[in-house]
Short mmCIF file of C-alpha atoms in Angstrom, two decimals:
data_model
loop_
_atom_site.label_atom_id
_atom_site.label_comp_id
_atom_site.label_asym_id
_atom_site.label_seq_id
_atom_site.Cartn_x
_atom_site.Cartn_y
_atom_site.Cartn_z
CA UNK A 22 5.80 66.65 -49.12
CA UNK A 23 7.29 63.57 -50.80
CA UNK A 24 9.45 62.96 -47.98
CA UNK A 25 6.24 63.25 -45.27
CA UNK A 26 4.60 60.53 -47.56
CA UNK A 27 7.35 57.87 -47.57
CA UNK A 28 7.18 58.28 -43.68
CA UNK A 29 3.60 57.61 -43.45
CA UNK A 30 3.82 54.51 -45.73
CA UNK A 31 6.31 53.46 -43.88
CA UNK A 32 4.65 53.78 -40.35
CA UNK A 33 1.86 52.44 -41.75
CA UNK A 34 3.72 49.14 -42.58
CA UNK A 35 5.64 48.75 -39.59
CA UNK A 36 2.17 49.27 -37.44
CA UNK A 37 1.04 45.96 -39.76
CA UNK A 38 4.06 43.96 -38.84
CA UNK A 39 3.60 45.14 -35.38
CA UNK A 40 0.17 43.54 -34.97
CA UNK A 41 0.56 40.51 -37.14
CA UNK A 42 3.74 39.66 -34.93
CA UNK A 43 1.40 40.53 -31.44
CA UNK A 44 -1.56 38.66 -33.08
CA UNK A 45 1.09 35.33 -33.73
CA UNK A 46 2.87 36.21 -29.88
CA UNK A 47 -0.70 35.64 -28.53
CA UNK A 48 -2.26 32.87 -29.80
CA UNK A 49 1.17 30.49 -29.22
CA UNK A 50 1.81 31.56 -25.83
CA UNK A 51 1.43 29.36 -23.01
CA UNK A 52 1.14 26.38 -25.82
CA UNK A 53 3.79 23.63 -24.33
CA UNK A 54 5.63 21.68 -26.86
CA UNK A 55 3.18 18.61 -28.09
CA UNK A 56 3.85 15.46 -26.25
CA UNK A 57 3.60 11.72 -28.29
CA UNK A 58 0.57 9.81 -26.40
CA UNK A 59 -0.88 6.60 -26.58
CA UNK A 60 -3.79 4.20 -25.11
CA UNK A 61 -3.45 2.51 -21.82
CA UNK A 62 -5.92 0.22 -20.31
CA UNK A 63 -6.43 1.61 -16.17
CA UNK A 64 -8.65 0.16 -13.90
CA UNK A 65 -12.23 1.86 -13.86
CA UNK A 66 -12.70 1.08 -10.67
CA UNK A 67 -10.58 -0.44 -6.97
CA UNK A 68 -10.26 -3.76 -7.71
CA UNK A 69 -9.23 -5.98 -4.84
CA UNK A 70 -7.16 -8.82 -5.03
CA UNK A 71 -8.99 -12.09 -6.10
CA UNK A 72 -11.30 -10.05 -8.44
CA UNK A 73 -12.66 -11.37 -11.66
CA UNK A 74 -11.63 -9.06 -14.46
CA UNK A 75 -14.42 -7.40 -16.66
CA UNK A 76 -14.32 -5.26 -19.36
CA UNK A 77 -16.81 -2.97 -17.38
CA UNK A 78 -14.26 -2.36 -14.67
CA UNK A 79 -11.25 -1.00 -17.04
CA UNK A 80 -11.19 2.09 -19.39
CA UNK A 81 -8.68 3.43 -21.68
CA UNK A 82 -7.17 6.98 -21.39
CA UNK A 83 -4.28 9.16 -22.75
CA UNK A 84 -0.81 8.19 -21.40
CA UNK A 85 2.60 9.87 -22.27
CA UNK A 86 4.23 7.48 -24.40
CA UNK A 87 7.53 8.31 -22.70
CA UNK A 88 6.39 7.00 -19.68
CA UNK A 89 4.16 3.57 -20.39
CA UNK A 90 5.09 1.10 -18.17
CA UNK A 91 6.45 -2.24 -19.18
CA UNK A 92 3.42 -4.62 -19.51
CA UNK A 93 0.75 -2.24 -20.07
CA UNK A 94 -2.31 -3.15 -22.72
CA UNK A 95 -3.30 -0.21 -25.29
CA UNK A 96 -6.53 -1.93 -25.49
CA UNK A 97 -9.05 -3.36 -23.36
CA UNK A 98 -9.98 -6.34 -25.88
CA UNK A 99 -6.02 -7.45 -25.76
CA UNK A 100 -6.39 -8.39 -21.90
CA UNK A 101 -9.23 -10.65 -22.81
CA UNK A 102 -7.97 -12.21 -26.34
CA UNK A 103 -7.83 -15.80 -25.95
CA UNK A 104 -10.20 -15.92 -22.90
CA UNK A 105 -13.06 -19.19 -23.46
CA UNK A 106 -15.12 -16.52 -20.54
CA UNK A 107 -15.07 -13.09 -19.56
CA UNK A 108 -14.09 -13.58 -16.02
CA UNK A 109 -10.76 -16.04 -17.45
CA UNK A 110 -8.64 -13.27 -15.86
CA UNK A 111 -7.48 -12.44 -11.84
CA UNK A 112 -6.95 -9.67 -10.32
CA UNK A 113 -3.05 -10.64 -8.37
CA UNK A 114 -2.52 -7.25 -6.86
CA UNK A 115 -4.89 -4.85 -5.64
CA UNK A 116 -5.22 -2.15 -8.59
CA UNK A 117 -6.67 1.44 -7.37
CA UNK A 118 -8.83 3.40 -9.71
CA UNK A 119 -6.77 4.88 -12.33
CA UNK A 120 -4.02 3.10 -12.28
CA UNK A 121 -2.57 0.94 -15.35
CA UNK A 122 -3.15 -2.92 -15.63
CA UNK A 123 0.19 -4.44 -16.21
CA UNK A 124 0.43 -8.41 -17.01
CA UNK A 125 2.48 -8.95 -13.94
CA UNK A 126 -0.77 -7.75 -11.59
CA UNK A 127 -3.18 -10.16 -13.23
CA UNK A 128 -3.39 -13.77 -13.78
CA UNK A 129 -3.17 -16.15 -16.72
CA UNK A 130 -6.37 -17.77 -18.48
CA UNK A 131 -8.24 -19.96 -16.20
CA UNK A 132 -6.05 -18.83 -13.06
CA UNK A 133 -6.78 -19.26 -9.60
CA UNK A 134 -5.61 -16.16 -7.25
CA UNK A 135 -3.34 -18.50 -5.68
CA UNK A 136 -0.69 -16.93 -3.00
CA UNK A 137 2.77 -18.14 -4.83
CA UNK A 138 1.86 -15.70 -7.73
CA UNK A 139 2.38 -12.88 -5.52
CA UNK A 140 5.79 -14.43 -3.49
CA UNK A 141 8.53 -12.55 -5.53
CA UNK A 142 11.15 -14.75 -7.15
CA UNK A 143 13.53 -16.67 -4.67
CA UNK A 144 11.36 -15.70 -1.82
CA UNK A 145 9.43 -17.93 0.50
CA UNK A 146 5.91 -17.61 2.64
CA UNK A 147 6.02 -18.96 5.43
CA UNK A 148 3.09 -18.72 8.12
CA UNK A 149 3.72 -17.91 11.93
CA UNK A 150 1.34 -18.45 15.11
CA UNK A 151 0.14 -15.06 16.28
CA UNK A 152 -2.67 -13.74 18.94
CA UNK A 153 -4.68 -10.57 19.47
CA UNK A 154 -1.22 -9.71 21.55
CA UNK A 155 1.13 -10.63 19.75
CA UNK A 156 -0.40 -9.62 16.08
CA UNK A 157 -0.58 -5.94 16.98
CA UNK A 158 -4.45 -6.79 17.82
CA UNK A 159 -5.37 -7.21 14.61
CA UNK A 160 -4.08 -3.87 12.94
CA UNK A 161 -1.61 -5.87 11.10
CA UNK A 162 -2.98 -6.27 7.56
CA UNK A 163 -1.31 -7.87 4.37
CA UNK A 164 1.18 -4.95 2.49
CA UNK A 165 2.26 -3.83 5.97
CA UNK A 166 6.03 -4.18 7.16
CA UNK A 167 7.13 -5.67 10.25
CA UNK A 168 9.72 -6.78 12.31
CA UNK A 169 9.81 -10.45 14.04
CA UNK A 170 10.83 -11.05 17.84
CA UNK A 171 11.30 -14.57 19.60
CA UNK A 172 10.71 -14.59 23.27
CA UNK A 173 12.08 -17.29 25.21
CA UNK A 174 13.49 -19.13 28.15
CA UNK A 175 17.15 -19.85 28.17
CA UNK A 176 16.43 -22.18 31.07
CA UNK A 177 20.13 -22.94 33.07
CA UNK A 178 18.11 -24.53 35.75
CA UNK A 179 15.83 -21.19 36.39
CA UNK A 180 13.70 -18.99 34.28
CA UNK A 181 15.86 -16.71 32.12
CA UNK A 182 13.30 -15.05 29.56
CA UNK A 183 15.10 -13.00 26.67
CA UNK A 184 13.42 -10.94 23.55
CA UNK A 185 15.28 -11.28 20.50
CA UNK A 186 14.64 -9.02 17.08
CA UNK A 187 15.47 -11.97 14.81
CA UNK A 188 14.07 -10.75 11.68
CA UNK A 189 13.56 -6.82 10.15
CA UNK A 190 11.05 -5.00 7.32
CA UNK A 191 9.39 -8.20 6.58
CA UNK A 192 6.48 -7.75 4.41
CA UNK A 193 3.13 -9.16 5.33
CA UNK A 194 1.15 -11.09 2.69
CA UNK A 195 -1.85 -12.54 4.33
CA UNK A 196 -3.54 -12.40 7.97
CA UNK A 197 -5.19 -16.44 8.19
CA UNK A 198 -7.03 -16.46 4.95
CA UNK A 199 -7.07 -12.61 4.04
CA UNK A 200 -4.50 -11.42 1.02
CA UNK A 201 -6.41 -8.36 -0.24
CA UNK A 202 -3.60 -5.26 0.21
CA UNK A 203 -6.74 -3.01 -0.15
CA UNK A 204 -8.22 -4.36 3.58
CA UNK A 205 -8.72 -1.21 5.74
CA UNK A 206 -10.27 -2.68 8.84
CA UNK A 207 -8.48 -4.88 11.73
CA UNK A 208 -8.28 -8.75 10.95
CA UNK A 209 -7.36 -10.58 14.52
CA UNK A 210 -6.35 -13.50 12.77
CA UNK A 211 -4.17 -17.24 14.16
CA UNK A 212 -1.47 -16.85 11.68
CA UNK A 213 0.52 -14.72 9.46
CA UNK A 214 2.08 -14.94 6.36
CA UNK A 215 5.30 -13.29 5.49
CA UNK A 216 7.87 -13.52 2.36
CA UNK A 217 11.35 -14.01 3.70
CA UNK A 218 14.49 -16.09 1.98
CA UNK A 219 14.69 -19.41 2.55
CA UNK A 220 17.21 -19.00 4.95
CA UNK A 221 15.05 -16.76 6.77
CA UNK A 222 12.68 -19.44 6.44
CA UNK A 223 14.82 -22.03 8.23
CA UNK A 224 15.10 -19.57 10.79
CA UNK A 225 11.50 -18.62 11.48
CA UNK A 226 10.67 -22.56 11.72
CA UNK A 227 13.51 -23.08 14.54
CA UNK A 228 12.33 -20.09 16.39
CA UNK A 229 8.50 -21.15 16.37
CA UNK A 230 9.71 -24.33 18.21
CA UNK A 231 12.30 -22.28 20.53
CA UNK A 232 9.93 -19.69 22.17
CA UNK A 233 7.13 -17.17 20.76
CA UNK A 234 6.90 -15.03 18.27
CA UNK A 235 5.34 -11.41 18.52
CA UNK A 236 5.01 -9.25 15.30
CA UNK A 237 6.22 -5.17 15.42
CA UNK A 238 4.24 -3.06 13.13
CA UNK A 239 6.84 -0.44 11.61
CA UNK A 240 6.54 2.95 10.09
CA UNK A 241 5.39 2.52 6.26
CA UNK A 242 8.35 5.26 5.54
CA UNK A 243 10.82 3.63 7.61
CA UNK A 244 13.09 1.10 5.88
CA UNK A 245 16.63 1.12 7.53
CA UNK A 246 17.63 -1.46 10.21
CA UNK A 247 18.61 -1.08 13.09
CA UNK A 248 21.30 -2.99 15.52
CA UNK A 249 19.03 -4.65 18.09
CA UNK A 250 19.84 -5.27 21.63
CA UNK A 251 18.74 -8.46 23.23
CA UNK A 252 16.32 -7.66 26.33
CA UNK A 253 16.20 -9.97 29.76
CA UNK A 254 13.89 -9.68 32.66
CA UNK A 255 16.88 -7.83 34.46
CA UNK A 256 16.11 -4.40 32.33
CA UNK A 257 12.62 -4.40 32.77
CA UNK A 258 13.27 -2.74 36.29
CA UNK A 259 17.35 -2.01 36.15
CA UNK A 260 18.65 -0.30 32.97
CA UNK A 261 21.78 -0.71 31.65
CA UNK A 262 24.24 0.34 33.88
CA UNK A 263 26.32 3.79 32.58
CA UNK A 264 29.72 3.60 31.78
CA UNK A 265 31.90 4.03 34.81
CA UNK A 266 33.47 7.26 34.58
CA UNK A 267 36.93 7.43 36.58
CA UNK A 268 37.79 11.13 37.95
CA UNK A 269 41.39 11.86 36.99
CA UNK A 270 43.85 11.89 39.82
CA UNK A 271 45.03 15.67 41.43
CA UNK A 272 48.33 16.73 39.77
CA UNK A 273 51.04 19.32 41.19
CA UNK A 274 52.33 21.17 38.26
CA UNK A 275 56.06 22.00 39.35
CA UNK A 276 58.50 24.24 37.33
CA UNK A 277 61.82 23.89 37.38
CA UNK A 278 64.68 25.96 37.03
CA UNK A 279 65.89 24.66 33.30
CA UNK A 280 61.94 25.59 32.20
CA UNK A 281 60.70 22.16 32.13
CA UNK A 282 57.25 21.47 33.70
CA UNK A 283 55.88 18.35 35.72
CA UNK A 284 52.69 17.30 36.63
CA UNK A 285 53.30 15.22 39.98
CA UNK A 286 50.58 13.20 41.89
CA UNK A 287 49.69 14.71 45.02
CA UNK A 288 50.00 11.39 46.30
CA UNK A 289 54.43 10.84 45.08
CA UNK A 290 54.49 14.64 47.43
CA UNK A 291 53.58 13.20 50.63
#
């Protein structure tokens, strides 16, 4: 009897256990290890380039602290300390809604959005002549990448047109008088302005006196070079010829009596 009683107690406190342990299983499962946040200011709103910044068009939210990004504000008041006017501050590069205001995408106090705060360091912009032809008819906007080719005549006494690819995965900062990366609609525009080196530079002024320049709009995802074959007038009808392929000369393959073999032309048997 005594011994039936210890086994019940004991049940009875193991079946406690049991469900305190299932009750503590259940309410911590699925809860992911806490991680540290903190405030970053993000743009409310799209704000094209050339925009005047406002308090009304940024919000703060919850950002892994892990993963701020160097030059971010943890408050919206910080952007705008030191401003004599609200609007003291320009947007420099397009911000889309949600993403974090760094210093490097907005201007000084009192700023203009001038075009050499957005020429990376030891870059140049330099502006080409372009047409509705020869600028992709207007689907060339500023943010794309492009390739440069120079048409022209070699002359020699007759006309001797070549196309040369002289420059690759050139980015695209303005179309005439349009910066904003955030454009979506065709801009047939006169010129073009694109950061190259200064070398590069040198080179695009020598080739706007040499011949004419056309613009090649390239995949967004593609970024390798390629080695690029200079075209005449000649190919535009007659491709390249193939490589002439020589058919091996007939052999007579002879055996003689110490085992050896030789291939003879048929030609040293007549």
């Amino acid at each position: 009897m005594r011994r039936n009683y210890f086994g019940l107690v004991l049940g009875v406190i193991l079946a406690v256990v049991a469900v305190v342990l299932l009750n503590y299983y259940i309410r911590n499962i699925g809860q992911a290890p806490r991680v540290p946040m903190t405030n970053v200011v993000v743009a409310g709103q799209d704000l094209p380039f050339g925009t005047k910044l406002s308090a009304r068009f940024l919000r703060t939210v919850a950002w892994p602290q892990a993963s701020v990004p160097a030059g971010a504000f943890s408050d919206i008041a910080d952007i705008f300390k030191g401003a004599q006017s609200p609007s003291d501050r320009i947007v420099l590069t397009a911000l889309v809604q949600g993403e974090p205001v760094l210093h490097s995408k907005i201007s000084g106090f009192g700023a203009r959005p001038i075009m050499s705060a957005r020429v990376d360091k030891d870059m140049r912009a330099v502006s080409i002549h372009i047409d509705p032809v020869s600028g992709v008819s207007g689907f060339i906007l500023p943010g794309d990448h492009v390739d440069i080719l120079l048409t022209r005549n070699l002359g020699g006494g007759q006309q001797n047109y070549v196309t040369d690819v002289i420059l690759q995965d050139v980015t695209v900062l303005g179309i005439n008088q349009l910066a904003d990366q955030s454009a979506d609609k065709p801009v047939v525009g006169q010129t073009a302005t694109v950061e190259v080196t200064p070398q590069q530079a040198q080179k695009l002024a020598l080739a706007q006196q040499a011949g004419t320049l056309s613009l090649s709009l390239r995949n967004m995802d593609t970024l390798d070079k390629v080695a690029a074959l200079r075209v005449n007038e000649s190919e535009l009808t007659n491709p390249r010829p193939a490589a002439h392929h020589v058919a091996p000369r007939p052999v007579v393959r002879v055996r003689y009596g110490d085992g050896s073999v030789v291939n003879h032309p048929i030609s040293a048997l007549n």
